[in-house]
């Protein structure tokens, strides 16, 4: 017999050490870049002018100036910022030596004509009044033109200083029981609009040819591009990312596109709107301006965090999204867009106005984390960075360069379609898209229709392919899967067992046990310490991932030690394929019926699992045929029976000898004969008392027992000299020795990168977007369950390999599991860097003088916070369920320090002495009708509201425009009318109508309610002492945000 040379060690064998090292290193190598992309913002260029027309240092300086104080719409600082922005725009245009004009629109008296007066060229600084036709009814437009130099050509840039547009609209109420009465809004806009004329634009002043937004002359060309940001902030936040970075980015876009050599082909409309934080008022007011009909595409810039990367929140279609893909560092996934589409994300941006009201096609790009700083004083330049600024700025530049250069008809409606009178632009119809970034460096964009077609194809082709392979294995007599016993050609007492069922159920058992434990941990944490994810999401990730892997490994390794099976890997892939295929059916239905694209990663998941499963099945073609193996095993047993040693022993039956040659070496006396895992043979006198241990090493991949007296190598050679019963791994089935030893690595390479990169990206997005929403009253259990499901998806593809893992990684992860579990159960969930957000408001009864300060937040923390506040000490603090759109939170109130938002009493006098004059109103009932007229005003404010005890059916405000696109009152009526003036202390004249009750006559029923005025300006010390006190004395782990539009609300009751 020839002597075999020892094999050289193979580092890619399906053995414990290679499997453990390769899979661990690969997962770490994939996860680390994901975390780096998620946590680290690409550095801004050192050169402050990386692109001609862009200056990063200038943008950062503008941001510092813009965010030096709070600037809500209802604040004096807001007016100062507006003036500063106008000066900055003019300075930019002046520095670029651009010829421009400024048109200031301001409401006055009733319009007396419809035509345009002639205009003459004048020097800078001079004012020439003109009277063009107005987009509003009952008004006089005063257009003021400033020219930088005398010329006969049209201006390259037009600044619209819009102090005219107003809008009336409503929002319906929704509760668990269905539709409820909503609220109505009247708002007067103060937007700044800068139009940069494109080289292919109409050079006329077409925006003056309008009649209440029905353009009589449609601008020629292929439409322009809108870029938008809002310059107001909330009353408790400096608004560095919400939306200061967006504002300075718009300024830089104005600078870039007016720099010589950068003139866009398609015109650019740069909108700096005011009032976004209050019902998206500014964007709605923009929809009243005729320039709103020019753009066909848009880029909206927003913020819902304080730093990090700016993500693509959502897009209207595939075609417009491709332009964002040109960014050097794209970031985002369509999953966030689906969250908005399905209402899982309740907050909104101006995107819904530009798309839903104006019909534009575009993108929503925003900062998105950490949410704990959103709408707080940590949304400032200290907590963001110039790198974050550059990330949004560079992405905006790349996107707008592409959009303004596109002269195709992609964003145009049908050529024969006339311009409608509904205020919507005919921008064509795009296709639903699928998009996601890859490590923040590449961007994938394709149509949802393509994904749907691919999904259907995969769902049909994959099972047919696997079925075909199984059929061919059956035809080739190599289907060892599901095989039991086969009778050889020679005569033996018992058929030869193949153990083809061994390993069938161990993966689903391990999967269910590990997954159930993960979901159980989610419920446990949500019950014991529900907000720990607020500050420690990575501790939660570590706990969940460790728990699943440790438990799955324990089950699979334990089963493999007791019943080794070469079929485990094949059965595991088959189970993964069946499960992935079933989930993909559901995802495909969502793609078709609900246009949900966020399941794209499951398509790639199934495709990878399908390929891995196919490889497993193809491996079995390398095995000997079942007949060949069975006959060989039968001849082997006959030789054993006839051997002298067997004859001398005389104590073993032929059947036991058959089993000894076909079972794995250490199972020759105890192995299972039956088809199912766990069956044991009848014990004999030679049955060992204990099952023997299996020993394997890296150098020796397989080991077959050599117990026959004549030498097993000689026995296992068939008549053709082919070795078919050696090289099986350890104690696995003897016929498995011919299985390829390296294909596991190919399977792993096909599956692991797709799973970790695509699923991991979605998991990080979901956890980071939702981990701090518990402070808003949202249920946190969903966050933990979502993290658990993502962890299962990421780790499940390790199932076919886990039984080969050494104990080192699982034991290490067990220690991680124990440590993180204890931490997640007992650690305090907040810190100075991840502050719990609580909501402040102070309500004052201006007639009785009673004032109540309240904080709204999560119990029991909100009550503990109030214990730190001196003015609440010794008082009875009333706590109840929050009723201001914050379900799940608790409101606690006490009598606080009196506000001083109106300085109408002498120094030293109690502010309550002047309360009554803070708000004034008159109300008169119209006889015989359910109708009343109100006139109201407030001191040092430009925001008030009327609140009714029962819904009204209609209302009107004097001077308001009429726009059929906006309903004044929702279907179930309004219980509140919010009123916003652009001028301070100006009165509103409001007429209100309410429905006639059943069985009642018009005029029989009255109306009760209250008049409320709001004060939102907290830029001076001592203006709202109660808020100053709260900020000073609350713990460092608490952040104060505003509960409503006003920080202070003063009210008086009325009866009509």
Coordinates of C-alpha atoms in Angstrom, one line a residue, residues 684-1049:
X684 CA -25.8 -4.3 23.2
X685 CA -23.1 -5.8 25.5
X686 CA -20.6 -3.8 23.5
X687 CA -22.4 -0.4 23.8
X688 CA -20.0 2.1 25.6
X689 CA -21.2 3.5 28.8
X690 CA -20.5 7.1 27.7
X691 CA -20.4 8.6 24.3
X692 CA -16.8 9.2 23.2
X693 CA -15.4 12.7 22.7
X694 CA -14.5 13.9 19.2
X695 CA -11.1 15.4 18.6
X696 CA -10.2 17.6 15.7
X697 CA -7.2 19.8 14.9
X698 CA -6.5 22.6 12.4
X699 CA -3.8 20.4 10.6
X700 CA -6.0 17.4 10.4
X701 CA -9.4 18.5 9.0
X702 CA -10.9 15.0 9.1
X703 CA -10.3 11.9 11.1
X704 CA -11.6 8.4 10.3
X705 CA -11.1 5.6 12.8
X706 CA -8.8 2.9 11.7
X707 CA -10.1 -0.1 13.6
X708 CA -10.2 -2.9 11.0
X709 CA -7.4 -5.3 11.5
X710 CA -6.5 -5.1 7.9
X711 CA -6.2 -1.4 7.8
X712 CA -9.2 0.9 7.0
X713 CA -7.5 2.5 4.0
X714 CA -7.4 -0.8 2.2
X715 CA -11.0 -1.6 3.2
X716 CA -12.4 1.7 2.0
X717 CA -11.0 1.3 -1.5
X718 CA -13.6 0.1 -4.0
X719 CA -12.9 -2.1 -7.0
X720 CA -11.8 0.9 -9.0
X721 CA -9.4 2.1 -6.4
X722 CA -11.6 5.1 -5.3
X723 CA -11.6 6.1 -1.7
X724 CA -15.2 6.9 -0.8
X725 CA -15.4 6.5 3.0
X726 CA -12.5 8.6 4.3
X727 CA -11.9 12.3 5.0
X728 CA -15.2 12.8 6.8
X729 CA -14.9 15.5 9.4
X730 CA -14.7 14.1 12.9
X731 CA -17.7 11.9 13.6
X732 CA -19.9 13.1 10.7
X733 CA -21.4 10.8 8.2
X734 CA -18.8 8.7 6.5
X735 CA -20.1 9.5 3.0
X736 CA -19.4 13.2 3.5
X737 CA -15.7 13.0 3.1
X738 CA -15.9 14.1 -0.6
X739 CA -17.7 17.3 0.2
X740 CA -15.6 20.4 -0.8
X741 CA -13.8 21.8 2.1
X742 CA -13.7 25.5 1.0
X743 CA -17.1 26.3 -0.4
X744 CA -18.3 27.5 3.0
X745 CA -16.0 30.5 2.6
X746 CA -17.6 31.3 -0.8
X747 CA -21.0 31.2 0.9
X748 CA -19.8 33.5 3.7
X749 CA -18.3 36.0 1.2
X750 CA -21.5 36.1 -0.7
X751 CA -23.8 36.7 2.3
X752 CA -21.9 38.5 5.0
X753 CA -21.0 41.8 3.3
X754 CA -24.6 42.3 1.9
X755 CA -26.2 41.5 5.3
X756 CA -23.9 43.6 7.5
X757 CA -23.6 46.6 5.2
X758 CA -27.2 46.9 4.1
X759 CA -29.0 45.6 7.2
X760 CA -26.6 47.2 9.5
X761 CA -27.0 50.6 7.9
X762 CA -30.8 50.4 8.3
X763 CA -30.4 49.3 11.9
X764 CA -28.2 52.2 12.8
X765 CA -30.5 54.6 11.1
X766 CA -33.6 53.3 13.0
X767 CA -31.9 53.1 16.4
X768 CA -30.3 56.6 16.1
X769 CA -33.5 58.1 14.7
X770 CA -35.7 56.6 17.4
X771 CA -33.6 56.1 20.5
X772 CA -34.4 59.5 22.0
X773 CA -38.1 59.8 20.9
X774 CA -39.2 58.4 24.3
X775 CA -38.9 61.9 25.6
X776 CA -41.6 62.9 23.1
X777 CA -44.0 60.4 24.6
X778 CA -43.4 57.7 21.9
X779 CA -43.4 54.0 23.1
X780 CA -39.9 52.7 23.4
X781 CA -40.7 49.0 23.1
X782 CA -40.8 49.4 19.4
X783 CA -37.2 50.7 19.4
X784 CA -36.0 47.6 21.3
X785 CA -37.9 45.2 19.2
X786 CA -36.7 46.8 16.0
X787 CA -33.1 46.6 17.2
X788 CA -33.7 42.9 18.1
X789 CA -35.1 42.1 14.6
X790 CA -32.2 43.8 12.9
X791 CA -29.8 41.9 15.1
X792 CA -31.4 38.6 14.1
X793 CA -31.2 39.5 10.4
X794 CA -27.5 40.4 10.8
X795 CA -26.5 37.2 12.7
X796 CA -28.8 34.6 11.2
X797 CA -26.4 34.0 8.2
X798 CA -23.8 32.8 10.8
X799 CA -26.1 29.9 11.6
X800 CA -24.7 27.5 9.0
X801 CA -21.2 28.0 10.5
X802 CA -21.7 28.5 14.2
X803 CA -21.3 24.8 15.1
X804 CA -17.7 25.1 14.0
X805 CA -17.0 28.0 16.2
X806 CA -14.5 27.5 19.0
X807 CA -15.6 28.5 22.5
X808 CA -13.4 31.6 22.7
X809 CA -15.7 34.1 20.9
X810 CA -18.9 32.9 22.6
X811 CA -17.4 33.0 26.0
X812 CA -16.1 36.5 25.4
X813 CA -19.5 37.6 24.2
X814 CA -21.1 36.0 27.2
X815 CA -19.1 38.3 29.4
X816 CA -20.3 41.2 27.2
X817 CA -23.9 40.0 27.6
X818 CA -23.7 39.8 31.3
X819 CA -22.0 43.2 31.7
X820 CA -24.3 45.1 29.3
X821 CA -27.4 43.4 30.7
X822 CA -26.6 44.6 34.2
X823 CA -25.7 48.0 32.9
X824 CA -28.9 48.4 30.9
X825 CA -31.1 47.3 33.8
X826 CA -29.6 49.6 36.5
X827 CA -27.8 52.5 34.8
X828 CA -29.3 56.0 34.8
X829 CA -30.5 56.7 31.3
X830 CA -29.5 60.4 30.9
X831 CA -26.3 62.5 31.0
X832 CA -25.1 66.0 30.3
X833 CA -24.4 64.9 26.7
X834 CA -27.8 63.1 26.3
X835 CA -30.2 65.3 28.3
X836 CA -33.8 64.4 28.9
X837 CA -36.0 66.9 27.1
X838 CA -38.9 68.4 29.1
X839 CA -41.3 71.0 27.8
X840 CA -42.0 74.4 29.4
X841 CA -45.0 76.7 29.2
X842 CA -46.5 79.4 31.5
X843 CA -50.2 80.2 31.4
X844 CA -51.6 83.4 32.9
X845 CA -55.2 84.3 33.6
X846 CA -55.1 88.0 32.8
X847 CA -58.3 88.6 34.7
X848 CA -57.7 86.8 37.9
X849 CA -53.9 87.2 37.9
X850 CA -53.3 83.5 38.5
X851 CA -50.3 82.0 36.6
X852 CA -49.4 78.4 36.3
X853 CA -45.9 77.1 35.2
X854 CA -45.8 73.6 33.9
X855 CA -43.2 71.1 32.8
X856 CA -44.3 68.2 30.6
X857 CA -42.1 65.1 30.4
X858 CA -41.6 61.5 31.3
X859 CA -42.5 60.2 34.7
X860 CA -41.1 59.8 37.3
X861 CA -38.3 62.1 36.1
X862 CA -40.5 65.2 35.6
X863 CA -41.6 65.2 39.2
X864 CA -38.0 64.7 40.4
X865 CA -37.0 67.7 38.3
X866 CA -39.6 70.0 39.8
X867 CA -38.2 69.1 43.3
X868 CA -35.1 71.0 42.3
X869 CA -37.0 74.3 41.5
X870 CA -37.1 76.7 44.5
X871 CA -40.5 78.4 43.6
X872 CA -42.2 75.0 43.6
X873 CA -40.9 74.1 47.0
X874 CA -43.7 73.7 49.5
X875 CA -46.4 74.0 46.9
X876 CA -48.9 71.4 45.8
X877 CA -47.8 70.3 42.3
X878 CA -50.6 69.0 40.2
X879 CA -49.7 66.3 37.7
X880 CA -51.9 64.9 35.0
X881 CA -51.8 63.3 31.6
X882 CA -50.5 65.8 29.0
X883 CA -53.1 67.2 26.7
X884 CA -51.1 69.3 24.2
X885 CA -50.3 66.7 21.6
X886 CA -47.9 64.9 23.8
X887 CA -49.4 61.5 24.4
X888 CA -47.5 59.3 26.9
X889 CA -46.2 62.3 28.8
X890 CA -47.2 63.9 32.1
X891 CA -47.7 67.6 32.8
X892 CA -47.0 68.9 36.3
X893 CA -47.9 72.5 37.2
X894 CA -47.4 74.9 40.1
X895 CA -47.8 78.6 40.7
X896 CA -44.7 80.2 39.3
X897 CA -42.8 83.5 39.2
X898 CA -44.8 86.1 37.3
X899 CA -43.7 86.9 33.7
X900 CA -42.6 90.3 32.6
X901 CA -43.1 90.0 28.8
X902 CA -44.9 93.3 28.8
X903 CA -43.2 96.2 30.6
X904 CA -46.3 98.3 31.4
X905 CA -45.9 98.7 35.2
X906 CA -43.3 100.7 37.1
X907 CA -40.1 99.0 38.3
X908 CA -40.7 97.2 41.5
X909 CA -44.5 96.9 41.0
X910 CA -45.9 93.4 40.7
X911 CA -46.4 92.5 37.0
X912 CA -50.0 91.3 37.7
X913 CA -51.0 94.9 38.0
X914 CA -50.7 95.3 34.3
X915 CA -52.0 91.9 33.2
X916 CA -55.4 93.2 32.0
X917 CA -53.9 95.5 29.5
X918 CA -51.7 92.8 27.9
X919 CA -54.6 91.6 25.8
X920 CA -57.6 93.5 24.6
X921 CA -60.6 92.3 22.6
X922 CA -64.1 93.3 21.6
X923 CA -66.8 90.8 20.4
X924 CA -70.2 91.4 19.0
X925 CA -73.0 89.0 18.1
X926 CA -74.8 89.3 14.8
X927 CA -78.5 89.1 15.6
X928 CA -80.4 86.1 14.3
X929 CA -77.3 84.3 13.2
X930 CA -74.7 81.9 14.7
X931 CA -72.1 84.5 13.9
X932 CA -69.8 86.9 15.8
X933 CA -67.2 89.5 15.1
X934 CA -63.9 89.7 17.1
X935 CA -61.3 92.5 17.3
X936 CA -58.3 91.6 19.3
X937 CA -54.7 92.6 19.9
X938 CA -51.9 92.1 22.3
X939 CA -49.1 94.2 23.6
X940 CA -45.5 93.3 22.6
X941 CA -46.7 90.4 20.5
X942 CA -47.8 89.5 17.0
X943 CA -49.4 86.1 17.8
X944 CA -52.8 85.5 19.4
X945 CA -55.5 82.9 19.1
X946 CA -59.2 82.3 19.6
X947 CA -60.1 79.1 21.4
X948 CA -63.7 77.8 21.3
X949 CA -65.6 75.4 23.5
X950 CA -67.2 73.8 20.5
X951 CA -66.2 73.7 16.8
X952 CA -66.8 76.6 14.4
X953 CA -67.8 75.9 10.8
X954 CA -66.2 79.0 9.1
X955 CA -64.3 82.2 9.7
X956 CA -62.6 85.0 7.9
X957 CA -59.9 87.6 8.8
X958 CA -60.0 91.1 7.4
X959 CA -57.4 91.5 4.7
X960 CA -56.9 87.8 4.2
X961 CA -56.4 86.4 0.7
X962 CA -58.5 83.6 -0.6
X963 CA -56.8 80.4 -1.9
X964 CA -58.9 77.4 -2.9
X965 CA -55.9 75.1 -2.3
X966 CA -56.2 75.6 1.4
X967 CA -59.3 74.9 3.5
X968 CA -60.1 77.5 6.1
X969 CA -61.8 74.9 8.3
X970 CA -61.3 71.1 8.4
X971 CA -64.1 68.6 7.9
X972 CA -65.0 68.4 11.6
X973 CA -64.7 72.1 12.2
X974 CA -62.1 74.1 14.1
X975 CA -61.8 74.7 17.9
X976 CA -58.9 77.1 17.5
X977 CA -57.9 80.0 15.2
X978 CA -54.2 80.9 15.4
X979 CA -53.4 84.5 14.2
X980 CA -50.0 85.8 13.1
X981 CA -49.2 89.4 12.1
X982 CA -46.0 90.5 10.6
X983 CA -46.4 93.9 12.4
X984 CA -46.2 94.2 16.2
X985 CA -49.3 95.0 18.3
X986 CA -51.6 95.2 15.2
X987 CA -55.2 94.2 15.8
X988 CA -57.0 91.3 14.0
X989 CA -60.6 91.6 12.8
X990 CA -62.1 88.1 12.7
X991 CA -65.6 87.0 11.8
X992 CA -66.6 83.5 13.1
X993 CA -69.6 81.3 12.2
X994 CA -70.7 78.1 14.0
X995 CA -73.1 75.4 13.0
X996 CA -76.8 75.4 14.0
X997 CA -77.6 72.5 16.3
X998 CA -80.2 69.9 15.5
X999 CA -83.7 71.2 16.3
X1000 CA -82.4 74.7 16.9
X1001 CA -82.8 77.9 14.9
X1002 CA -80.0 80.1 13.7
X1003 CA -79.2 82.6 16.4
X1004 CA -80.5 80.5 19.2
X1005 CA -77.0 79.2 20.3
X1006 CA -74.1 81.2 21.6
X1007 CA -70.4 80.5 21.8
X1008 CA -68.0 80.4 24.8
X1009 CA -64.3 80.3 24.7
X1010 CA -61.2 82.4 25.4
X1011 CA -58.9 84.9 23.7
X1012 CA -55.2 84.0 24.1
X1013 CA -52.1 86.0 23.2
X1014 CA -48.6 84.4 23.0
X1015 CA -45.2 85.7 24.0
X1016 CA -42.1 83.8 22.7
X1017 CA -39.2 86.1 23.1
X1018 CA -36.8 85.0 25.8
X1019 CA -33.7 86.8 24.7
X1020 CA -33.6 89.2 27.7
X1021 CA -32.8 88.2 31.2
X1022 CA -35.8 88.5 33.6
X1023 CA -38.4 88.6 30.8
X1024 CA -39.7 85.1 31.8
X1025 CA -38.3 84.6 35.4
X1026 CA -40.0 81.2 35.7
X1027 CA -38.1 79.9 32.7
X1028 CA -34.8 81.5 33.9
X1029 CA -35.3 79.7 37.2
X1030 CA -36.0 76.4 35.6
X1031 CA -32.9 76.6 33.4
X1032 CA -30.8 77.5 36.4
X1033 CA -31.8 74.9 38.9
X1034 CA -32.7 71.8 36.9
X1035 CA -30.1 69.0 36.9
X1036 CA -27.4 69.0 34.2
X1037 CA -29.1 66.0 32.5
X1038 CA -32.2 68.0 31.7
X1039 CA -32.9 70.1 28.6
X1040 CA -35.7 72.6 28.4
X1041 CA -37.8 72.9 25.2
X1042 CA -40.9 74.8 24.3
X1043 CA -44.3 73.0 24.7
X1044 CA -46.2 75.3 22.3
X1045 CA -45.8 78.3 20.0
X1046 CA -45.7 80.6 23.0
X1047 CA -43.6 80.3 26.1
X1048 CA -46.1 82.5 27.9
X1049 CA -49.8 82.4 27.2

